[in-house]
CSV table of C-alpha atoms (C1' of nucleotides) in Angstrom, one decimal:
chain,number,residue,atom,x,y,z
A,50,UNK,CA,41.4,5.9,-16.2
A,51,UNK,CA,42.5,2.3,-16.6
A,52,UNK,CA,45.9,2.1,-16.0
A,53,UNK,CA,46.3,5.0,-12.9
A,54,UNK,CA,49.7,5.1,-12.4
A,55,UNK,CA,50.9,7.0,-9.4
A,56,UNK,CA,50.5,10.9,-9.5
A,57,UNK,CA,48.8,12.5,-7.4
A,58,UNK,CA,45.6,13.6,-9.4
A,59,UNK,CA,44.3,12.1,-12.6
A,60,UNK,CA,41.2,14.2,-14.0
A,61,UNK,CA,38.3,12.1,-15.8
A,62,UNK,CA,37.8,12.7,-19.3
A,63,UNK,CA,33.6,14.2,-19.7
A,64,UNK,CA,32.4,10.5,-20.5
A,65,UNK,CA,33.4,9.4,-17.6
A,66,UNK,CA,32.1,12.0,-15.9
A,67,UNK,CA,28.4,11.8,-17.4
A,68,UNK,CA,28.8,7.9,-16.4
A,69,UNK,CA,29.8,8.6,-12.8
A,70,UNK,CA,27.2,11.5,-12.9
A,71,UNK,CA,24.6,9.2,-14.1
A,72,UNK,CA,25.1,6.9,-11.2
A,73,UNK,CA,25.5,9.5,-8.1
A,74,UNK,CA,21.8,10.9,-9.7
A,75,UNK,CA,21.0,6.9,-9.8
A,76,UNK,CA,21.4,5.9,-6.3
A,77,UNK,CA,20.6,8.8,-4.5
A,78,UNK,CA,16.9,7.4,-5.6
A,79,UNK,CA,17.7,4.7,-3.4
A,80,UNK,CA,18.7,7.0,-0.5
A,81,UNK,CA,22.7,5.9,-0.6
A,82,UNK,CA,25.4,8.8,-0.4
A,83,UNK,CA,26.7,10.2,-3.9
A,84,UNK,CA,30.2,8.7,-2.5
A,85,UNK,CA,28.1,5.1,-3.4
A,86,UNK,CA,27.7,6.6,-7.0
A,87,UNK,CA,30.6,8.1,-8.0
A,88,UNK,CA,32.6,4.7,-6.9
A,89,UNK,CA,30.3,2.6,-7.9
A,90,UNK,CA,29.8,4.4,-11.6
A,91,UNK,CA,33.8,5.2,-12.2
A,92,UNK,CA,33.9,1.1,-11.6
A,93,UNK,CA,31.2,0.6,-13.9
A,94,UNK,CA,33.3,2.4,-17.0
A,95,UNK,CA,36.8,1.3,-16.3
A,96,UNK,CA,38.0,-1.9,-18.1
A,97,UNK,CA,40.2,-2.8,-15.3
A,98,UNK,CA,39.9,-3.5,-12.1
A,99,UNK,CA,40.8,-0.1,-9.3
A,100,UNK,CA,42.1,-0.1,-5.9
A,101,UNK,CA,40.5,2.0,-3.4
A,102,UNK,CA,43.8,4.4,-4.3
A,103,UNK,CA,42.7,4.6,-7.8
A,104,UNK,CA,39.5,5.9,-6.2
A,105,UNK,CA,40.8,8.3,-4.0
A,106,UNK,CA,42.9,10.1,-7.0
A,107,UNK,CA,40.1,10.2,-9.7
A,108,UNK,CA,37.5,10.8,-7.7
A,109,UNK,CA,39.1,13.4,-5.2
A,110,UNK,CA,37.4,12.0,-2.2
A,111,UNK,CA,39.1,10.9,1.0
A,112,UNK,CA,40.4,7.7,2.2
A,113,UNK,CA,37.8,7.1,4.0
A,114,UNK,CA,35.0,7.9,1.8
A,115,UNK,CA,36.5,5.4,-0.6
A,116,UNK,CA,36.9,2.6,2.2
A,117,UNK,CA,33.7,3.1,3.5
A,118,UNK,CA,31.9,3.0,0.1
A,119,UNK,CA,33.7,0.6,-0.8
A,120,UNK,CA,32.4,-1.7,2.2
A,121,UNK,CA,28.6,-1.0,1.5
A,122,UNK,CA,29.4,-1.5,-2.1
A,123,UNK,CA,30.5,-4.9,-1.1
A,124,UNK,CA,27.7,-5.8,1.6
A,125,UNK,CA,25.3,-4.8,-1.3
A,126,UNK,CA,26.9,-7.4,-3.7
A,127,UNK,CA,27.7,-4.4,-6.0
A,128,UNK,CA,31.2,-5.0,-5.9
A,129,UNK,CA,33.8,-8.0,-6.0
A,130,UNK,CA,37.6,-8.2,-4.9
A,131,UNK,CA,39.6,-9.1,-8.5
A,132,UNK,CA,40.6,-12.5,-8.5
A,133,UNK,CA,44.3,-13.1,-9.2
A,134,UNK,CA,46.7,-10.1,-9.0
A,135,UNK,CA,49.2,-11.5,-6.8
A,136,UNK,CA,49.7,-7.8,-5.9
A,137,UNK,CA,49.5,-6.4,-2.2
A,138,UNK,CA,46.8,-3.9,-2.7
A,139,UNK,CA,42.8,-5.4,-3.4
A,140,UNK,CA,41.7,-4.2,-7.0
A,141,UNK,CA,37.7,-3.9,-6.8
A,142,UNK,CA,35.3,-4.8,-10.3
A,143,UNK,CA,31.5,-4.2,-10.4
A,144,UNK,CA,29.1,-6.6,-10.4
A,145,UNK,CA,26.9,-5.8,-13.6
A,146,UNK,CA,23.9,-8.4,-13.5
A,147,UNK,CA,20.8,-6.4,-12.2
A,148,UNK,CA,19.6,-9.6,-10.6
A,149,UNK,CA,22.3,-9.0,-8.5
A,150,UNK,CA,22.8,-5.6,-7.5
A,151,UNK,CA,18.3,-5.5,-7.2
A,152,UNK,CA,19.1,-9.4,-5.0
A,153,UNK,CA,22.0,-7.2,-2.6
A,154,UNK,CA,19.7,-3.8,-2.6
A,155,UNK,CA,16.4,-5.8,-1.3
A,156,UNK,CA,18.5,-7.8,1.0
A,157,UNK,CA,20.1,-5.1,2.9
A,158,UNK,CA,17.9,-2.4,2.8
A,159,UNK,CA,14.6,-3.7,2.1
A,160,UNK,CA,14.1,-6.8,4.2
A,161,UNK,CA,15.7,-5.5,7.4
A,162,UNK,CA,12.9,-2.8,7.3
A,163,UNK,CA,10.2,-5.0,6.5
A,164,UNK,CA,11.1,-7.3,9.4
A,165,UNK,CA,11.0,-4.7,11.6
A,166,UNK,CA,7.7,-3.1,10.4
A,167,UNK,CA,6.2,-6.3,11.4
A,168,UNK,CA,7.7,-6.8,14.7
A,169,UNK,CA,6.1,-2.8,15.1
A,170,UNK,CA,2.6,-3.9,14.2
A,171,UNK,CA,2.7,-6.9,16.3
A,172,UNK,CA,3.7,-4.8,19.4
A,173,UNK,CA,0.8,-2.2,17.8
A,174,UNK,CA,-1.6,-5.0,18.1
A,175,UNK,CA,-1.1,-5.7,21.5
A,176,UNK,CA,-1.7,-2.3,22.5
A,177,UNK,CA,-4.7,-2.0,20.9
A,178,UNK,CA,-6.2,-4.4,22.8
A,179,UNK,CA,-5.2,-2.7,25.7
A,180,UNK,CA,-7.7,0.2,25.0
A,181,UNK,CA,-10.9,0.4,26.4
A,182,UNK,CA,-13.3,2.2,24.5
A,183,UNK,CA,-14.7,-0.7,22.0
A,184,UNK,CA,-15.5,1.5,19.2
A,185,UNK,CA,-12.3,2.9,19.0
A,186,UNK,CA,-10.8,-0.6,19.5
A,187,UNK,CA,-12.5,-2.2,17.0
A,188,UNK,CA,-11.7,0.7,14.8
A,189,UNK,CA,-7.8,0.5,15.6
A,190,UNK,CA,-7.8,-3.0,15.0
A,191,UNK,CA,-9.0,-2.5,11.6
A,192,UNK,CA,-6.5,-0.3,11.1
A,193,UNK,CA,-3.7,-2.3,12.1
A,194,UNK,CA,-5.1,-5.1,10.3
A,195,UNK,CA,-4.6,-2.8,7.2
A,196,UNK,CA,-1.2,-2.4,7.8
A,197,UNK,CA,-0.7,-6.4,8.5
A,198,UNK,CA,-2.0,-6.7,5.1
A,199,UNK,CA,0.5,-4.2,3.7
A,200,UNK,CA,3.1,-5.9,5.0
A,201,UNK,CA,1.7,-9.0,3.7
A,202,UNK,CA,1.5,-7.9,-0.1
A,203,UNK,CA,5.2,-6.6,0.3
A,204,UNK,CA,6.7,-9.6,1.5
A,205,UNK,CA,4.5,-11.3,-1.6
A,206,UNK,CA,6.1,-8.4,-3.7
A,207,UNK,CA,10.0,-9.1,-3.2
A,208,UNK,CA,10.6,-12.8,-4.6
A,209,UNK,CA,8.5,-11.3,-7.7
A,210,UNK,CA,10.5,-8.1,-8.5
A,211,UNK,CA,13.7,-10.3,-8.2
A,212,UNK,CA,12.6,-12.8,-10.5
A,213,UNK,CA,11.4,-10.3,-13.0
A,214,UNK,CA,14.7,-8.1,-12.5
A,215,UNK,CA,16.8,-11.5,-13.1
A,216,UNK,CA,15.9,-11.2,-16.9
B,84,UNK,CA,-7.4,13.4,18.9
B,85,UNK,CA,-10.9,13.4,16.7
B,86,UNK,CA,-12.4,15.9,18.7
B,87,UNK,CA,-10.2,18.6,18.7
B,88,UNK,CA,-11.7,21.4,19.8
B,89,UNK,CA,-9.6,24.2,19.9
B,90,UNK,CA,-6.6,24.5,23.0
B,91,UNK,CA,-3.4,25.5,22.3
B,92,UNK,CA,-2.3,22.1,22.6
B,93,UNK,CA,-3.1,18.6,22.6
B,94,UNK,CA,-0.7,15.7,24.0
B,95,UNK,CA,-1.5,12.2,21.9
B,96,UNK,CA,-1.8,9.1,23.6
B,97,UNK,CA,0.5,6.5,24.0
B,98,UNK,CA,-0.8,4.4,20.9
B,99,UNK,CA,-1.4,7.3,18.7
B,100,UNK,CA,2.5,8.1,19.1
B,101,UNK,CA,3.4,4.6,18.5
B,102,UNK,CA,1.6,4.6,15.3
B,103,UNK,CA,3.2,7.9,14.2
B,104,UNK,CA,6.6,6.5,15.1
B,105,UNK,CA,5.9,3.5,12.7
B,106,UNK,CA,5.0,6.0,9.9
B,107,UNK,CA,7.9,8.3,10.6
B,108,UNK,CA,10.2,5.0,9.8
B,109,UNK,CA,7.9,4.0,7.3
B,110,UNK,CA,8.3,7.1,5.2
B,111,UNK,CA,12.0,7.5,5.7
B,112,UNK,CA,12.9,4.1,3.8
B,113,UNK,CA,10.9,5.9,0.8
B,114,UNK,CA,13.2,9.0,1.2
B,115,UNK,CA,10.4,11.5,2.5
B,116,UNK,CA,10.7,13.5,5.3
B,117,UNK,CA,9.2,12.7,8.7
B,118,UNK,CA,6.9,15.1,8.7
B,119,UNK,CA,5.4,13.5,5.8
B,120,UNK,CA,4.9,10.1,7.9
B,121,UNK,CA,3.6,12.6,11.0
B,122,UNK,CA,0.7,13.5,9.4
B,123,UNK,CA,-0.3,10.3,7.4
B,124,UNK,CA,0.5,8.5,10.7
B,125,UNK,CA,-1.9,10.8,12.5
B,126,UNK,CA,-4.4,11.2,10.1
B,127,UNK,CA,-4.3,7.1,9.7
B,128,UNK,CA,-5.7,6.1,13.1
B,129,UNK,CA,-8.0,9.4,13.2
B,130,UNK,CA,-11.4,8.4,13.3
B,131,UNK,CA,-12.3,11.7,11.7
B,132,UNK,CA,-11.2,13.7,9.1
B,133,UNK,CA,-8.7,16.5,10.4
B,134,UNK,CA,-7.6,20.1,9.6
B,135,UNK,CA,-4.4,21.7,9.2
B,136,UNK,CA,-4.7,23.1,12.5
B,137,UNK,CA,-5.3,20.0,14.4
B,138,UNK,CA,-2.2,18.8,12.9
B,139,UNK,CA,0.0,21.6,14.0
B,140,UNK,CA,-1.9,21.1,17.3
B,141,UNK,CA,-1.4,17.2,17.8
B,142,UNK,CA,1.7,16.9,16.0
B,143,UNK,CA,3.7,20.4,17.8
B,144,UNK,CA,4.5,21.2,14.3
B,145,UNK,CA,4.4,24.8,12.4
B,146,UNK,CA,1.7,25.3,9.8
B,147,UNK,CA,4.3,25.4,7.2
B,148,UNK,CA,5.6,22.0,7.8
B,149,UNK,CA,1.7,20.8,7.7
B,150,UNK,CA,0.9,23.1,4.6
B,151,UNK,CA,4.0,21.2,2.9
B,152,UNK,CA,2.9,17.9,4.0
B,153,UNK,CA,-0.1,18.0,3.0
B,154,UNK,CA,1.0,19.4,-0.2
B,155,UNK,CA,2.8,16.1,-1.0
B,156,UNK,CA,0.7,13.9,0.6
B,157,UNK,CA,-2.0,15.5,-2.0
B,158,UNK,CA,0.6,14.8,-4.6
B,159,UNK,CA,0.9,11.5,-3.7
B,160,UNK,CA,-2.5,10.7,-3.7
B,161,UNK,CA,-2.0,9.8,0.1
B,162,UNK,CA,-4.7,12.4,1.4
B,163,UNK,CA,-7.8,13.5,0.3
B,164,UNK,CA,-9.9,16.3,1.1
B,165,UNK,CA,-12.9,15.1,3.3
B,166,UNK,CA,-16.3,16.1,1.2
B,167,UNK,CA,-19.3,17.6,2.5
B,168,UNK,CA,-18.7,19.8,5.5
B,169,UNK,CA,-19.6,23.1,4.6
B,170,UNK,CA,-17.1,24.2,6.9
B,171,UNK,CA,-14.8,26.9,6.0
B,172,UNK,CA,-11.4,24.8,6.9
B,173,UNK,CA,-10.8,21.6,4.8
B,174,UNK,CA,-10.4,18.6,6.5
B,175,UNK,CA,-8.1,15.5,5.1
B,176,UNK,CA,-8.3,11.6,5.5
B,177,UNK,CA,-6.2,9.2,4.6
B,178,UNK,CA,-5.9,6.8,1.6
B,179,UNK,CA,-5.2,3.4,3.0
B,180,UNK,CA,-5.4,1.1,0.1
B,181,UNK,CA,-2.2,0.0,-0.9
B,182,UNK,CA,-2.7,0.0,-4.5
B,183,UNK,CA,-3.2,3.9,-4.5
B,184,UNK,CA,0.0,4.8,-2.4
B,185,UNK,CA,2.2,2.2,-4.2
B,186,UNK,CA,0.4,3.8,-7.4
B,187,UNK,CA,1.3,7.0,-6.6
B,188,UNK,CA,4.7,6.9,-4.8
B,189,UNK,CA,5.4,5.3,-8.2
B,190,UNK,CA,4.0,8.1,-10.4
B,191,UNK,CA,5.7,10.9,-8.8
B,192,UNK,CA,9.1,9.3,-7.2
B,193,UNK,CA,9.9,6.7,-9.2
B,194,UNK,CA,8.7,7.6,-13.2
B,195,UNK,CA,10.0,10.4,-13.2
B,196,UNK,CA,13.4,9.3,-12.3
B,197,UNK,CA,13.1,6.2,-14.5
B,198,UNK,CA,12.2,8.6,-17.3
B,199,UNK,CA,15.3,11.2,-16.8
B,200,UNK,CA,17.5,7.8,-16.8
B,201,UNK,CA,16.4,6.9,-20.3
B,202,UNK,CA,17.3,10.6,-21.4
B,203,UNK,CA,21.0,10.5,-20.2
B,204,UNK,CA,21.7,6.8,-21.4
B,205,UNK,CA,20.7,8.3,-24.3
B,206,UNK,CA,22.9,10.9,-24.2
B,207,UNK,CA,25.7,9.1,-23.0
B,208,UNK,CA,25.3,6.6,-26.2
B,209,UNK,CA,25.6,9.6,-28.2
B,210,UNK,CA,29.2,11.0,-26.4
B,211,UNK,CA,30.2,7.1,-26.6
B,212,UNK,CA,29.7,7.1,-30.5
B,213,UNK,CA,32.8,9.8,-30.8
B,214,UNK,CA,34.8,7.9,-28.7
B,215,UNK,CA,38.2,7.9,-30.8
B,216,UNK,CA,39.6,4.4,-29.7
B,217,UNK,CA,37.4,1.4,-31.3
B,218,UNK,CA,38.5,-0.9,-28.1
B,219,UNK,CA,37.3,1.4,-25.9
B,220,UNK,CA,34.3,2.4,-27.7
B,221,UNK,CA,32.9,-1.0,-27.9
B,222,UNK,CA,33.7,-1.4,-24.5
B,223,UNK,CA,31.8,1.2,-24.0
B,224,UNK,CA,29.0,0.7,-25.8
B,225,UNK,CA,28.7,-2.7,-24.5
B,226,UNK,CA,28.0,-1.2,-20.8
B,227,UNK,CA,25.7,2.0,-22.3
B,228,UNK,CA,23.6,-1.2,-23.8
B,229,UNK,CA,24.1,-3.3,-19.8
B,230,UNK,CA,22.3,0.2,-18.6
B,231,UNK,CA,19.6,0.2,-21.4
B,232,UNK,CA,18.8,-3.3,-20.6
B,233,UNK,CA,18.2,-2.2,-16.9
B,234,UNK,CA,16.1,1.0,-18.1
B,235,UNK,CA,13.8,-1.6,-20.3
B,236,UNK,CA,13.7,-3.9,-16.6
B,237,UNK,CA,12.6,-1.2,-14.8
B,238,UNK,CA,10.0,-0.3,-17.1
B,239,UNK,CA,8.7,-3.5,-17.5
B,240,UNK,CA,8.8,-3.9,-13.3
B,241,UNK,CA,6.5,-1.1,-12.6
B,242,UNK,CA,3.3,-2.1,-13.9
B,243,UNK,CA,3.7,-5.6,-12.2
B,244,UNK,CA,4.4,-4.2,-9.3
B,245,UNK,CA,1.1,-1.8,-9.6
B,246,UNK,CA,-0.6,-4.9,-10.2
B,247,UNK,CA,0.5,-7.4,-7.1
B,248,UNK,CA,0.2,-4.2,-4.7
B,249,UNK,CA,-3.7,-4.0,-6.0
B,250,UNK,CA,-4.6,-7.4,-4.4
C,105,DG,C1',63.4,-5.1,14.5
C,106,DT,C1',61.7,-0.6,11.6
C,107,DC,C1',60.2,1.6,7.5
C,108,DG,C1',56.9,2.0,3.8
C,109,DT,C1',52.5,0.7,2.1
C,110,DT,C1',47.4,-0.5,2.4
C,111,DG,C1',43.5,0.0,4.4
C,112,DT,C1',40.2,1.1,8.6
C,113,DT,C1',38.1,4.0,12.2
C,114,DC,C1',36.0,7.8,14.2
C,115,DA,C1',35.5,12.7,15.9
C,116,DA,C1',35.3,17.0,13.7
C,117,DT,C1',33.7,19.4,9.9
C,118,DT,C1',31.0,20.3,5.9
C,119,DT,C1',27.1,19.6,3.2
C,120,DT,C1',22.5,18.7,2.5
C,121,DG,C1',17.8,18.7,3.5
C,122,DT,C1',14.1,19.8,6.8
C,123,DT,C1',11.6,22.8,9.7
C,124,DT,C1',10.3,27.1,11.4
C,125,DG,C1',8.1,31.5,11.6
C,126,DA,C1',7.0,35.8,10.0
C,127,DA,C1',5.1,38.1,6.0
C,128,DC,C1',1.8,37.4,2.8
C,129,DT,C1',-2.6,36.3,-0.1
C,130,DA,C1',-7.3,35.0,-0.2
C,131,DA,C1',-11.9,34.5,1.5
C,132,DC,C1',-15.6,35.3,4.5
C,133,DC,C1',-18.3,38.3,7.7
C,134,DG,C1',-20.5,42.1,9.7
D,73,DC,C1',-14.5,48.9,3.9
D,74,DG,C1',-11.8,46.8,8.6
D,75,DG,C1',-11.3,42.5,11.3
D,76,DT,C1',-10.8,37.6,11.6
D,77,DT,C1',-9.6,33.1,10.1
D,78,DA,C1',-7.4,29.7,6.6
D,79,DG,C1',-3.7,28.6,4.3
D,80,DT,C1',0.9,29.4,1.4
D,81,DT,C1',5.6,30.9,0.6
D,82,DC,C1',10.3,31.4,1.4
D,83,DA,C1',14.6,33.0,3.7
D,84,DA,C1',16.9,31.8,7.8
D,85,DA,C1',17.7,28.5,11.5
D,86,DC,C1',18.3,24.0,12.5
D,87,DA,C1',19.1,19.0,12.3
D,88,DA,C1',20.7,15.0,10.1
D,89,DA,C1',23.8,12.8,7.2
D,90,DA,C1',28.0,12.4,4.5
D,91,DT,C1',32.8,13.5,4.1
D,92,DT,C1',37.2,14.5,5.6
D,93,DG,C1',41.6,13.7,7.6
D,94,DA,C1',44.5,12.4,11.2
D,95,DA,C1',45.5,8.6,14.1
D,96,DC,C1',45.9,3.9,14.0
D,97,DA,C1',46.2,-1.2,12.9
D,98,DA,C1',48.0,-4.9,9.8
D,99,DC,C1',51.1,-6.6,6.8
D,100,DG,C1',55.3,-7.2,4.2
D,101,DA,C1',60.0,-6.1,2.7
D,102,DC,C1',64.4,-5.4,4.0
DNA sequence: GTCGTTGTTCAATTTTGTTTGAACTAACCG
DNA sequence: CGGTTAGTTCAAACAAAATTGAACAACGAC
């Protein structure tokens, strides 16, 4: 694609559909719409930066597809705005370091969950005490003790995999 | 629900429903389907191994969702099949230790993906090799090698990971 | 001002994935 | 055998999630 020009479709050429095939496969792993791979991936193979419009005509996906991808792209550190093009419209460029893209995907969809597991099994623990029956107290509260530990060794886990994934 | 005893129906308790609500979350940030985090939930705080049939009862699901669930639980290494009672019915209990899930949520959801990466980068290096323009193949082959480097990552992630989630 | 351009929002629609339930196989028992 | 129970399979029904597109806001240019 590169340089886009106005007209109203613009068909990729079968590398760049492999690439942008590659990635739609790619992130549905992590449980993010194909619309997240198919930006995301024509990005990753164009040498110059692409407005959402670019998007929109090579990808053949709506308006808002592309400005909603686009904004996740960006939460997730995936993306960045171009610098300098004094033009109106926001060219987008993907950010290529794993470190990165693993750093945005652990802080935005990992932690968050994590938190709120551990919020759940502190509210968990609290009931258990509630019940009455001691064997099955004690057993619960083994249980949840289990999951506490779980909890534990992923939030142990995180700082690892990103220092391993930053090279 | 332990004892079981057959009943059309059986309503769980307040805590029993709270822990299958944390699994049901806890198994949709992996990508599986709730009733995958159901049954494990269930089956987690059970003090006794349970049958197909008390799931269905306890849980208000059908016996094909269960059969299913168990299925991939099995393949997960999540559940086992409890030994010893000659019964005719097989009963299942949980594995809790977090080295065997991780172990084989890894095996079966992540490897395999990791491996069918590998095969289209490689691929993908082959169309990029009769790319006609030399700028635009060595661009190219410069981000085919950016997704090779994140392959080899990946790989070398896994085991570590296998490792810190064994204690 | 108002017209064209860029991008966002959100309800309706479409797509995707999960669950159901009826039909089936298998195994045991009398 | 025929009857009962245990479990699987799979097409159809359903639910959840992504995508669309039309309405809208924001910004310049003229």
């Amino acid at each position: 694609m590169d340089d886009l020009l106005a007209g109203d479709q613009y068909e990729l050429d079968p590398l760049e559909r492999q690439v942008v095939a590659f990635f739609v496969d790619g992130v549905r792993v992590l449980g993010l719409p194909r619309s997240i791979g198919e930006i995301y991936g024509l990005l990753f193979i164009s040498q110059t930066p692409l407005s959402l419009d670019d998007l929109v005509r090579c990808l053949h996906i709506s308006k808002g597809s592309a400005s909603q991808g686009l904004r996740m792209l960006k939460s997730l550190g995936a993306v960045r705005e171009a610098e300098g093009g004094a033009e109106r419209r926001t060219y987008y460029q993907p950010a290529i370091e794993l470190k990165r893209l693993a750093g945005g995907f652990i802080r935005e969809q990992i932690r968050p969950h994590l938190e709120s597991g551990k919020t759940k099994i502190t509210r968990l623990a609290e009931t258990t005490r509630g019940i009455d029956d001691p064997a099955r107290r004690k057993f619960l509260s083994e249980r949840v003790e289990r999951l506490e530990t779980w909890m534990r060794s992923g939030g142990r886990v995180l700082p690892v995999l990103q220092k391993l994934l930053g090279q």
